[in-house]
Tab-separated table of C-alpha atoms in Angstrom:
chain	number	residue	atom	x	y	z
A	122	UNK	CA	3.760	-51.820	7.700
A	123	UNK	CA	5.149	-48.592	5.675
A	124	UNK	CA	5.783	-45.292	7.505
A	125	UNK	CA	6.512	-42.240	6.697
A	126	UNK	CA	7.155	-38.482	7.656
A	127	UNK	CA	5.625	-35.631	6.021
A	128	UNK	CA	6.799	-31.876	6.495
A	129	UNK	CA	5.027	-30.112	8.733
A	130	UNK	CA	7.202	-26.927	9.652
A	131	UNK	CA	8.409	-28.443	12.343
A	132	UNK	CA	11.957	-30.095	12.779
A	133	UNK	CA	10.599	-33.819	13.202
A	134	UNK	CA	7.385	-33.637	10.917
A	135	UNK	CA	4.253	-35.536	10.996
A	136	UNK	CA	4.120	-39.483	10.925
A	137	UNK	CA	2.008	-40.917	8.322
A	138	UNK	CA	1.376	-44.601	7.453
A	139	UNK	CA	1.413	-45.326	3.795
A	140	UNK	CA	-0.312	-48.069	2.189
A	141	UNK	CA	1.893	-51.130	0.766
A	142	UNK	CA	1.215	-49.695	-2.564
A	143	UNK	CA	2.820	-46.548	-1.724
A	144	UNK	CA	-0.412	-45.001	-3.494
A	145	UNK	CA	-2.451	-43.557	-0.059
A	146	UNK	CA	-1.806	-42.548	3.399
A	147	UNK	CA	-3.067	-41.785	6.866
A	148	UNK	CA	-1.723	-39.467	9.635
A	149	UNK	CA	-0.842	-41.308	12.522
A	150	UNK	CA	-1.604	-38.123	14.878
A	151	UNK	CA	-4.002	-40.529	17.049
A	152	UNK	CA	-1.647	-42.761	17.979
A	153	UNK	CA	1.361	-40.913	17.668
A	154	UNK	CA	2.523	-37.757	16.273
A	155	UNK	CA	6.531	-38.826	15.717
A	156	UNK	CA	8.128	-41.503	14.359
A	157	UNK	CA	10.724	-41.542	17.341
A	158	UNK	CA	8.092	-41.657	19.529
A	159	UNK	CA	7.189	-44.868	17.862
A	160	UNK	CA	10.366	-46.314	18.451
A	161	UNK	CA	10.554	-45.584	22.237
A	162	UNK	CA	7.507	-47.513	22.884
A	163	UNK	CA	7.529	-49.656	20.152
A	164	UNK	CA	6.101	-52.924	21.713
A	165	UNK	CA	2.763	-50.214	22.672
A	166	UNK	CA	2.521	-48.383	20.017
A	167	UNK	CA	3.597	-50.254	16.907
A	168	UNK	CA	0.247	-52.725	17.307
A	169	UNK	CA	-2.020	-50.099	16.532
A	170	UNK	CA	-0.292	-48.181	13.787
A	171	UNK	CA	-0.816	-51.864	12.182
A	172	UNK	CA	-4.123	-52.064	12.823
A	173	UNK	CA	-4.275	-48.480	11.130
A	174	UNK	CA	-2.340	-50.478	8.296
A	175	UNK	CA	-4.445	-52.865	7.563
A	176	UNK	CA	-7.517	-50.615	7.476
A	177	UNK	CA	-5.768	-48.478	5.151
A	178	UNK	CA	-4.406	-51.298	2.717
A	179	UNK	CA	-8.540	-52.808	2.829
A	180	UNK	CA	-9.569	-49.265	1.516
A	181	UNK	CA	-11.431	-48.722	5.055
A	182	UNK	CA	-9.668	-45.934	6.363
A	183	UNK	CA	-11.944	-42.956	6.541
A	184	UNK	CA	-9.617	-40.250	6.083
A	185	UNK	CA	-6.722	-41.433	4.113
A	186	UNK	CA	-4.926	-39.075	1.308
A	187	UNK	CA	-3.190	-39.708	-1.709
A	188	UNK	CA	0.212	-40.224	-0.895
A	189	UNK	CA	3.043	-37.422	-1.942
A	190	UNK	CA	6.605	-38.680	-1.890
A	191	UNK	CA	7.830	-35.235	-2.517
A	192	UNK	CA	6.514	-34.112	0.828
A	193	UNK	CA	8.342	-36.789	2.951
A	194	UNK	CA	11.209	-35.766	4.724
A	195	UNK	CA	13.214	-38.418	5.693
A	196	UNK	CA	11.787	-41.420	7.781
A	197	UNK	CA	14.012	-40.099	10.860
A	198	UNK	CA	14.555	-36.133	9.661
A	199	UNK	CA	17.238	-36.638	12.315
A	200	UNK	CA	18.546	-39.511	14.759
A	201	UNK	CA	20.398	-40.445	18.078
A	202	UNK	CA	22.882	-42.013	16.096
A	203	UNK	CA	23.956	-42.571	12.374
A	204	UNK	CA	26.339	-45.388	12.014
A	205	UNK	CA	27.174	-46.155	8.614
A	206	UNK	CA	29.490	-49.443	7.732
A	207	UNK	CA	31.232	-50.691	5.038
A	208	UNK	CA	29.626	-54.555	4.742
A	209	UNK	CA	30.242	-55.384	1.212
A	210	UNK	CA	34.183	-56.330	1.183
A	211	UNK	CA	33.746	-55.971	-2.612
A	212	UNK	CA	33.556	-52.835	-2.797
A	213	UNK	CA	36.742	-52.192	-0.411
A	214	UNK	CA	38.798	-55.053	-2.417
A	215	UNK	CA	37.496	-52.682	-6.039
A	216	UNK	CA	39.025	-49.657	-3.988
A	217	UNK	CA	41.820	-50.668	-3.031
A	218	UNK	CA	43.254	-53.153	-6.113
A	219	UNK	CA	43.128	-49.172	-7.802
A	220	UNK	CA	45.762	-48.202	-5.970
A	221	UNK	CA	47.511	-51.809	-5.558
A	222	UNK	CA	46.812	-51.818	-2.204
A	223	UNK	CA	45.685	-54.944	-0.298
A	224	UNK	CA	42.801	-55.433	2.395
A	225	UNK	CA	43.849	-56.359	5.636
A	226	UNK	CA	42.841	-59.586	6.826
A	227	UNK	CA	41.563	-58.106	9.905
A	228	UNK	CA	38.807	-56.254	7.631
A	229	UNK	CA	36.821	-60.082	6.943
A	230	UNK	CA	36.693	-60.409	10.574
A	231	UNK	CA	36.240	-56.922	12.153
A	232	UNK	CA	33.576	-54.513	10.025
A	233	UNK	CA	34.471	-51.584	9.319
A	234	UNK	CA	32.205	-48.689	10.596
A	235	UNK	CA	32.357	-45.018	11.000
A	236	UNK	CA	30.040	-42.351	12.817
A	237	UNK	CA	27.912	-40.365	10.763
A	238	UNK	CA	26.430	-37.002	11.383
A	239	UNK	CA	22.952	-37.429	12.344
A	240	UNK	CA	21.260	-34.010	13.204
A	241	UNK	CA	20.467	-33.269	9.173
A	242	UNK	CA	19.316	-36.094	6.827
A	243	UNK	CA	17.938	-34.898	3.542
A	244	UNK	CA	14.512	-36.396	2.507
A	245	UNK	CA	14.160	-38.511	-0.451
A	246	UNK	CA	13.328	-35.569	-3.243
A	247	UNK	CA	14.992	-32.730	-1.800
A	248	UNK	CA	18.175	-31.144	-4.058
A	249	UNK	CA	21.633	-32.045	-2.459
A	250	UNK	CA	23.535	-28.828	-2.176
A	251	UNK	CA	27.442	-28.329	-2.506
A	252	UNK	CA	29.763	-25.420	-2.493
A	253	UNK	CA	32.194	-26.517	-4.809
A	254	UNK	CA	32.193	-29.179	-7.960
A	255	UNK	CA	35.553	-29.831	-6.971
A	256	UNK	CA	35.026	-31.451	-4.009
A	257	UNK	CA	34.160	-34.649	-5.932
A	258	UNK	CA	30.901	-35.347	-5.090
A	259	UNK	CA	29.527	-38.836	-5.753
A	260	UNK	CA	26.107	-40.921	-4.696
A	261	UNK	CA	26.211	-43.958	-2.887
A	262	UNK	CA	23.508	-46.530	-3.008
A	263	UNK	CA	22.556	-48.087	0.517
A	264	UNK	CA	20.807	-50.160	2.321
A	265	UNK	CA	20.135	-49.222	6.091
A	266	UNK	CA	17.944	-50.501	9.319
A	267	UNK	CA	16.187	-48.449	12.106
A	268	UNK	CA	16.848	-50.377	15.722
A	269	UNK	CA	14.953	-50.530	18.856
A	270	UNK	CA	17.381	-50.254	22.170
A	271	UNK	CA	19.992	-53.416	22.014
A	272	UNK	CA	22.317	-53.915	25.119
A	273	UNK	CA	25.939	-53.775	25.147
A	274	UNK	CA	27.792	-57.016	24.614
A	275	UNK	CA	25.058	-58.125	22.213
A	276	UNK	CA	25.385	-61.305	20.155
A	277	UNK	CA	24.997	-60.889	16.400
A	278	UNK	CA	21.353	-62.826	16.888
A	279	UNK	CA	19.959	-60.552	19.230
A	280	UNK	CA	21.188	-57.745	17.624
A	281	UNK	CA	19.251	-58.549	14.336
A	282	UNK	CA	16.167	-59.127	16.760
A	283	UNK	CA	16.431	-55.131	17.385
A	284	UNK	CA	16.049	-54.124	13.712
A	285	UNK	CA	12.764	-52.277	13.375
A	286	UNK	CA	12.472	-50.812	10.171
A	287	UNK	CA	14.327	-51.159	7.044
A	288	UNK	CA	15.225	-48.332	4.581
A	289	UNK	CA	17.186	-47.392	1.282
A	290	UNK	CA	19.826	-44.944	1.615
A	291	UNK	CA	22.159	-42.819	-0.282
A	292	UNK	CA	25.009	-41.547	1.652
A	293	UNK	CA	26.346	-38.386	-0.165
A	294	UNK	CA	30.599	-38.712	-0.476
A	295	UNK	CA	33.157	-36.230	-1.262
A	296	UNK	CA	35.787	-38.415	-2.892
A	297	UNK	CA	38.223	-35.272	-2.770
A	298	UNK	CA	37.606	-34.428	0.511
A	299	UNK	CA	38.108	-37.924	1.908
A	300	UNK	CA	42.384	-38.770	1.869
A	301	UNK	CA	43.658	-35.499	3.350
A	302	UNK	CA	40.788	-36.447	6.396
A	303	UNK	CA	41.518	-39.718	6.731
A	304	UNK	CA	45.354	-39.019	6.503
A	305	UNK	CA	44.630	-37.645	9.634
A	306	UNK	CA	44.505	-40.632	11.226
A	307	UNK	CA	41.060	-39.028	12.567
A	308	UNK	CA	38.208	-40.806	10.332
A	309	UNK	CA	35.227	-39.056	7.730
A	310	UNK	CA	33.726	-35.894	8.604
A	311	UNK	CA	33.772	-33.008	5.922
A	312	UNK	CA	33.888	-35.686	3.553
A	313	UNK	CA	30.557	-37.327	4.750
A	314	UNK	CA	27.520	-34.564	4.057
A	315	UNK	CA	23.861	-35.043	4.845
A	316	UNK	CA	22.459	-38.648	4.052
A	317	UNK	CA	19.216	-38.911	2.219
A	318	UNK	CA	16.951	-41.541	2.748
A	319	UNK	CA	13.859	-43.390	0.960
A	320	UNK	CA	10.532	-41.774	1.500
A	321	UNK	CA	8.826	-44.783	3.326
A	322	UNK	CA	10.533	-47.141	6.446
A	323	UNK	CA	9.472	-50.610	6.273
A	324	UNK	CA	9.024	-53.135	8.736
A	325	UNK	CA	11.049	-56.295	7.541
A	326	UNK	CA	7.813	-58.671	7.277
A	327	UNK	CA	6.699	-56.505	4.834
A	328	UNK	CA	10.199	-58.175	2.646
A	329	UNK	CA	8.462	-61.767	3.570
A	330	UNK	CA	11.401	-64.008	2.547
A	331	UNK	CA	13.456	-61.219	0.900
A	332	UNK	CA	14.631	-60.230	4.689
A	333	UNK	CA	16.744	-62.948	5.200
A	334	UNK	CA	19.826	-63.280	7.703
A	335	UNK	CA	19.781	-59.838	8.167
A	336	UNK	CA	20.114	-58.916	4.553
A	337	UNK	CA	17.748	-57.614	2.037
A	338	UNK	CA	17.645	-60.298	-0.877
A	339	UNK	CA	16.480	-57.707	-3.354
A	340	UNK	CA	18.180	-55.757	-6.513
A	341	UNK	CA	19.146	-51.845	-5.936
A	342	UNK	CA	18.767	-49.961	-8.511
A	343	UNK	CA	21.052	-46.610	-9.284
A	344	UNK	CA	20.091	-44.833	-12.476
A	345	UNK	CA	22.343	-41.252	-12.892
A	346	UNK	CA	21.164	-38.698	-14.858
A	347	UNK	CA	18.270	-40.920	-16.127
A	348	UNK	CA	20.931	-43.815	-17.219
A	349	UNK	CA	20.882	-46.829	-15.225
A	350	UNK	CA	24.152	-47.332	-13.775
A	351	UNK	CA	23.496	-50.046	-11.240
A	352	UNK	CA	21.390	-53.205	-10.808
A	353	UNK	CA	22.692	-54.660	-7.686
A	354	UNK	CA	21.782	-57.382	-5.861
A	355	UNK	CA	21.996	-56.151	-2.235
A	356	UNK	CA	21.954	-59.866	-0.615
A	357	UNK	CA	24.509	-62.492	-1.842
A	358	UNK	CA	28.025	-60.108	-1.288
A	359	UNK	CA	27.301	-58.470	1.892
A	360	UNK	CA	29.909	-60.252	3.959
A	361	UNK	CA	28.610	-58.666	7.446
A	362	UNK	CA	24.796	-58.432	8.007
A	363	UNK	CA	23.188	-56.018	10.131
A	364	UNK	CA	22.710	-58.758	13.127
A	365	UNK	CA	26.594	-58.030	12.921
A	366	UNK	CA	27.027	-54.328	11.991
A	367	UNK	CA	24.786	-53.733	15.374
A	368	UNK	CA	26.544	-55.863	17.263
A	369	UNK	CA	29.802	-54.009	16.392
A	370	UNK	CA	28.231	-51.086	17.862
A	371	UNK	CA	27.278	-53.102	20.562
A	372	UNK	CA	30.786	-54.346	21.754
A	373	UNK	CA	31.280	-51.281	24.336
A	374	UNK	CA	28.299	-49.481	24.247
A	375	UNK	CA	24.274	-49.781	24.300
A	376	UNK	CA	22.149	-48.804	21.347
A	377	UNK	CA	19.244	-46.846	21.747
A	378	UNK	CA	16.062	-46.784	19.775
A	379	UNK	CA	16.656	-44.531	17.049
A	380	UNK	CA	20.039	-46.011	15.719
A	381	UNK	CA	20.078	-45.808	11.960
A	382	UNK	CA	23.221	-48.227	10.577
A	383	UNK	CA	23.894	-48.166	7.248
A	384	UNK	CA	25.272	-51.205	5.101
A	385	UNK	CA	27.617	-48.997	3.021
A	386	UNK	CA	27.754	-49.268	-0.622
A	387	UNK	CA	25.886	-52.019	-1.682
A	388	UNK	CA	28.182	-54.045	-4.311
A	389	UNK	CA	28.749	-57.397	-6.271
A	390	UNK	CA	31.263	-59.004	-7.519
A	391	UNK	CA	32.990	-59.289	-10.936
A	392	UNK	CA	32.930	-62.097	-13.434
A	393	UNK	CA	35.184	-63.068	-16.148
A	394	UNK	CA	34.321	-63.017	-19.752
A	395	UNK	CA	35.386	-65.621	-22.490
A	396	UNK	CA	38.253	-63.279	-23.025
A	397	UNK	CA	39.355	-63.444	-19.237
A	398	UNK	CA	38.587	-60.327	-18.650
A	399	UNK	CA	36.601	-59.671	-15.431
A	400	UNK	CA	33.072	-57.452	-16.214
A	401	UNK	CA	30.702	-56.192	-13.716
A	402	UNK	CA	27.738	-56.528	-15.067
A	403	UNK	CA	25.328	-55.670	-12.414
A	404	UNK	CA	26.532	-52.105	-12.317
A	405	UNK	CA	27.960	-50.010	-9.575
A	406	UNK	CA	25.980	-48.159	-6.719
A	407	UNK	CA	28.327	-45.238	-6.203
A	408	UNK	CA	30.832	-43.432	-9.522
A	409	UNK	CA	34.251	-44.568	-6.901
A	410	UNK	CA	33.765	-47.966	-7.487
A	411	UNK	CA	32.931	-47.259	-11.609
A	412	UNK	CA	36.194	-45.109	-11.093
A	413	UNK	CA	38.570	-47.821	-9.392
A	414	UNK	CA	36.711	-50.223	-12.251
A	415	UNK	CA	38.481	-48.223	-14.826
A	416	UNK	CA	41.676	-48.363	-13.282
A	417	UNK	CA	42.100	-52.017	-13.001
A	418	UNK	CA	40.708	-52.876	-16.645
A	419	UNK	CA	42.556	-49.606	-18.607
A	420	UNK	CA	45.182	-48.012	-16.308
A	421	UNK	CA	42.948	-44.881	-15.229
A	422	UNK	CA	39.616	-43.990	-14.498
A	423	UNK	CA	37.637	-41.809	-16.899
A	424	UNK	CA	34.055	-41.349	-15.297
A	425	UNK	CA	33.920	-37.769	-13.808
A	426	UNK	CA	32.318	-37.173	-10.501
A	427	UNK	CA	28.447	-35.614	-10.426
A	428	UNK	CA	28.096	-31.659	-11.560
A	429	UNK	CA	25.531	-29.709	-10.323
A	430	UNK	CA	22.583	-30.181	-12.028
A	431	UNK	CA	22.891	-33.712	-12.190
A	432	UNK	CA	20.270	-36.201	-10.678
A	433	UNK	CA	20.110	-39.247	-9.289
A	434	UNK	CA	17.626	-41.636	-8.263
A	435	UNK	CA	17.493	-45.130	-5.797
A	436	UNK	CA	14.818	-47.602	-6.047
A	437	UNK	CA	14.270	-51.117	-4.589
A	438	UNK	CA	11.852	-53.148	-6.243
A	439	UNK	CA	9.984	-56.293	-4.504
A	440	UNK	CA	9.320	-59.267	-6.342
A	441	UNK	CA	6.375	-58.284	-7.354
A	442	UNK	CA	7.908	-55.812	-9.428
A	443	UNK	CA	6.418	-52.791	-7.086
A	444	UNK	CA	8.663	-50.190	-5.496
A	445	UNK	CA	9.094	-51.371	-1.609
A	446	UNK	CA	10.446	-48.019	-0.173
A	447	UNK	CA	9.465	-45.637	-2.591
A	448	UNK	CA	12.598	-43.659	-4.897
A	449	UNK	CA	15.077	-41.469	-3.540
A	450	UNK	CA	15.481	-38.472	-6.417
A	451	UNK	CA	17.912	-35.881	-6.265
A	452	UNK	CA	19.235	-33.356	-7.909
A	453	UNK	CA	22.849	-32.059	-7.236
A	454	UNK	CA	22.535	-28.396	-6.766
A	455	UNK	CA	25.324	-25.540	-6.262
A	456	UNK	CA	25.737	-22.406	-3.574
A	457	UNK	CA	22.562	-20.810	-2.855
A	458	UNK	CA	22.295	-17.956	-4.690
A	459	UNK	CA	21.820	-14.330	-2.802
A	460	UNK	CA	18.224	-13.201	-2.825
């Protein structure tokens, strides 16, 4: 089934469910008025918002509404935890060959994972707002999962059996903010502003065999500024999958329903021309990688970072060729001005 959250003045909003087409929807309010709520008593309630599903996809439901993307907030407007990870090595090998640096070993065995803020997720069409062009501001394309409560100590396997929901993400970085923090020794956090998310959460049956291993087997697609930048396949290069991004969590702590964990930027591999020259045709999903690109193939990077007034927009198609979680679109936007 497809859920959603629609503003409602309120901090949490409204749960809706939203037909597979992404074309209609029905407010859950009967069974239950939050999407959290959901997730708490998931084994009671989840039954019946599918039976509400399945009316609504057969055309039955008596008072569905066309459905509005641009008055979702996101699926959880805010969590009990956001823990976003780094699973496509690719992307950290891109990184650091820029700055002939090496990845430890230790980084193919151990994920690497940091602690998001959680209290302020954007929704999938509202403007991202910055103070300063300066501060480097780039998208990131992402995949991400919703979990039930999983136990400390978990095994990767029973881990993946707490995934919920699926979702598409795109976790806002500050590229100029990020080396004086993490010279700290101390991790993200001024760096890391308010994730968006895509405007419907999925169940993974809803993937069929695209949800397999704990990845998503599908292509993400970036497109900046109306360009399409990115076509990448989110399945093949994801050396940890989310079975083992939870379990991480997992190792000294339990996780409560309501966990969002986030893949980190979803990334593929290069391949090498006639010439010998390694390409990457697929694209990137966030402008670092295009950056550290640049630097390995002509000595510097010369993609700038995102001004305001710049937009972006994240889409998943199934292989049916219809959008699975609807798009994320933003625009970057500057200060607020005074009224």
């Amino acid at each position: 089934m497809k859920l959603a959250t629609y503003r409602d003045g309120s901090r949490d909003g409204q749960l809706v469910v939203v037909s597979r087409d992404l074309q209609s929807a029905h407010y859950a309010t009967g069974i239950a008025h939050k999407l959290q709520q959901v997730l708490d008593d998931w084994n009671f309630l989840a039954p019946q918002l599918q039976d509400l599903y399945d009316t609504l996809n057969g055309g039955k439901a008596r008072h569905a509404f066309p459905f509005d993307p641009a008055q979702c907030m996101a699926p959880l407007p805010r969590a009990y935890q956001w823990a976003d990870g780094s699973a496509y090595l690719n992307h950290v090998e891109l990184v650091r060959a820029a700055r002939n640096a090496e990845v430890p070993k230790t980084f193919y065995e151990d994920p690497l994972m940091y602690q998001g803020g959680s209290d302020d997720f954007l929704g999938p069409q509202e403007d991202a707002r910055f103070l300063s062009e300066e501060w480097g501001i780039d998208f990131e394309a992402e995949v991400a999962v919703v979990t039930g409560d999983v136990p400390m100590g978990a095994g990767p396997e029973q881990a993946l059996d707490g995934v919920r929901l699926l979702m598409i993400a795109n976790d806002w970085s500050l590229r100029n903010l990020i080396p004086n923090e993490l010279a700290k020794g101390f991790g993200f956090f001024q760096s890391k502003p308010a994730t968006a998310f895509s405007p419907v959460a999925v169940t993974p049956d809803e993937l069929g065999d695209a949800w397999e291993g704990g990845r998503i087997q599908l292509v993400l697609q970036s497109a900046w500024n109306g360009r399409k930048v990115g076509m990448c396949d989110a399945g093949p290069d994801m050396t940890f999958h989310f079975g083992q991004l939870i379990s991480h969590i997992c190792k000294t702590r339990n996780v409560r329903a309501g966990t969002i964990v986030g893949s980190g930027t979803v990334s593929n591999k290069g391949v090498i021309d006639a010439k010998g020259r390694t390409e990457w045709p697929k694209g990137y999903s966030c402008i670092a990688e295009k950056r550290a690109i640049e630097t390995i193939q002509d000595g510097k990077p010369s993609t700038e970072f995102m001004r305001f007034g710049d937009t972006i927009r994240i889409e998943m198609k199934g292989k049916d060729g219809q959008s699975v979680f609807g798009a994320i679109e933003q625009r970057v936007v500057g200060p607020a001005q005074p009224a």
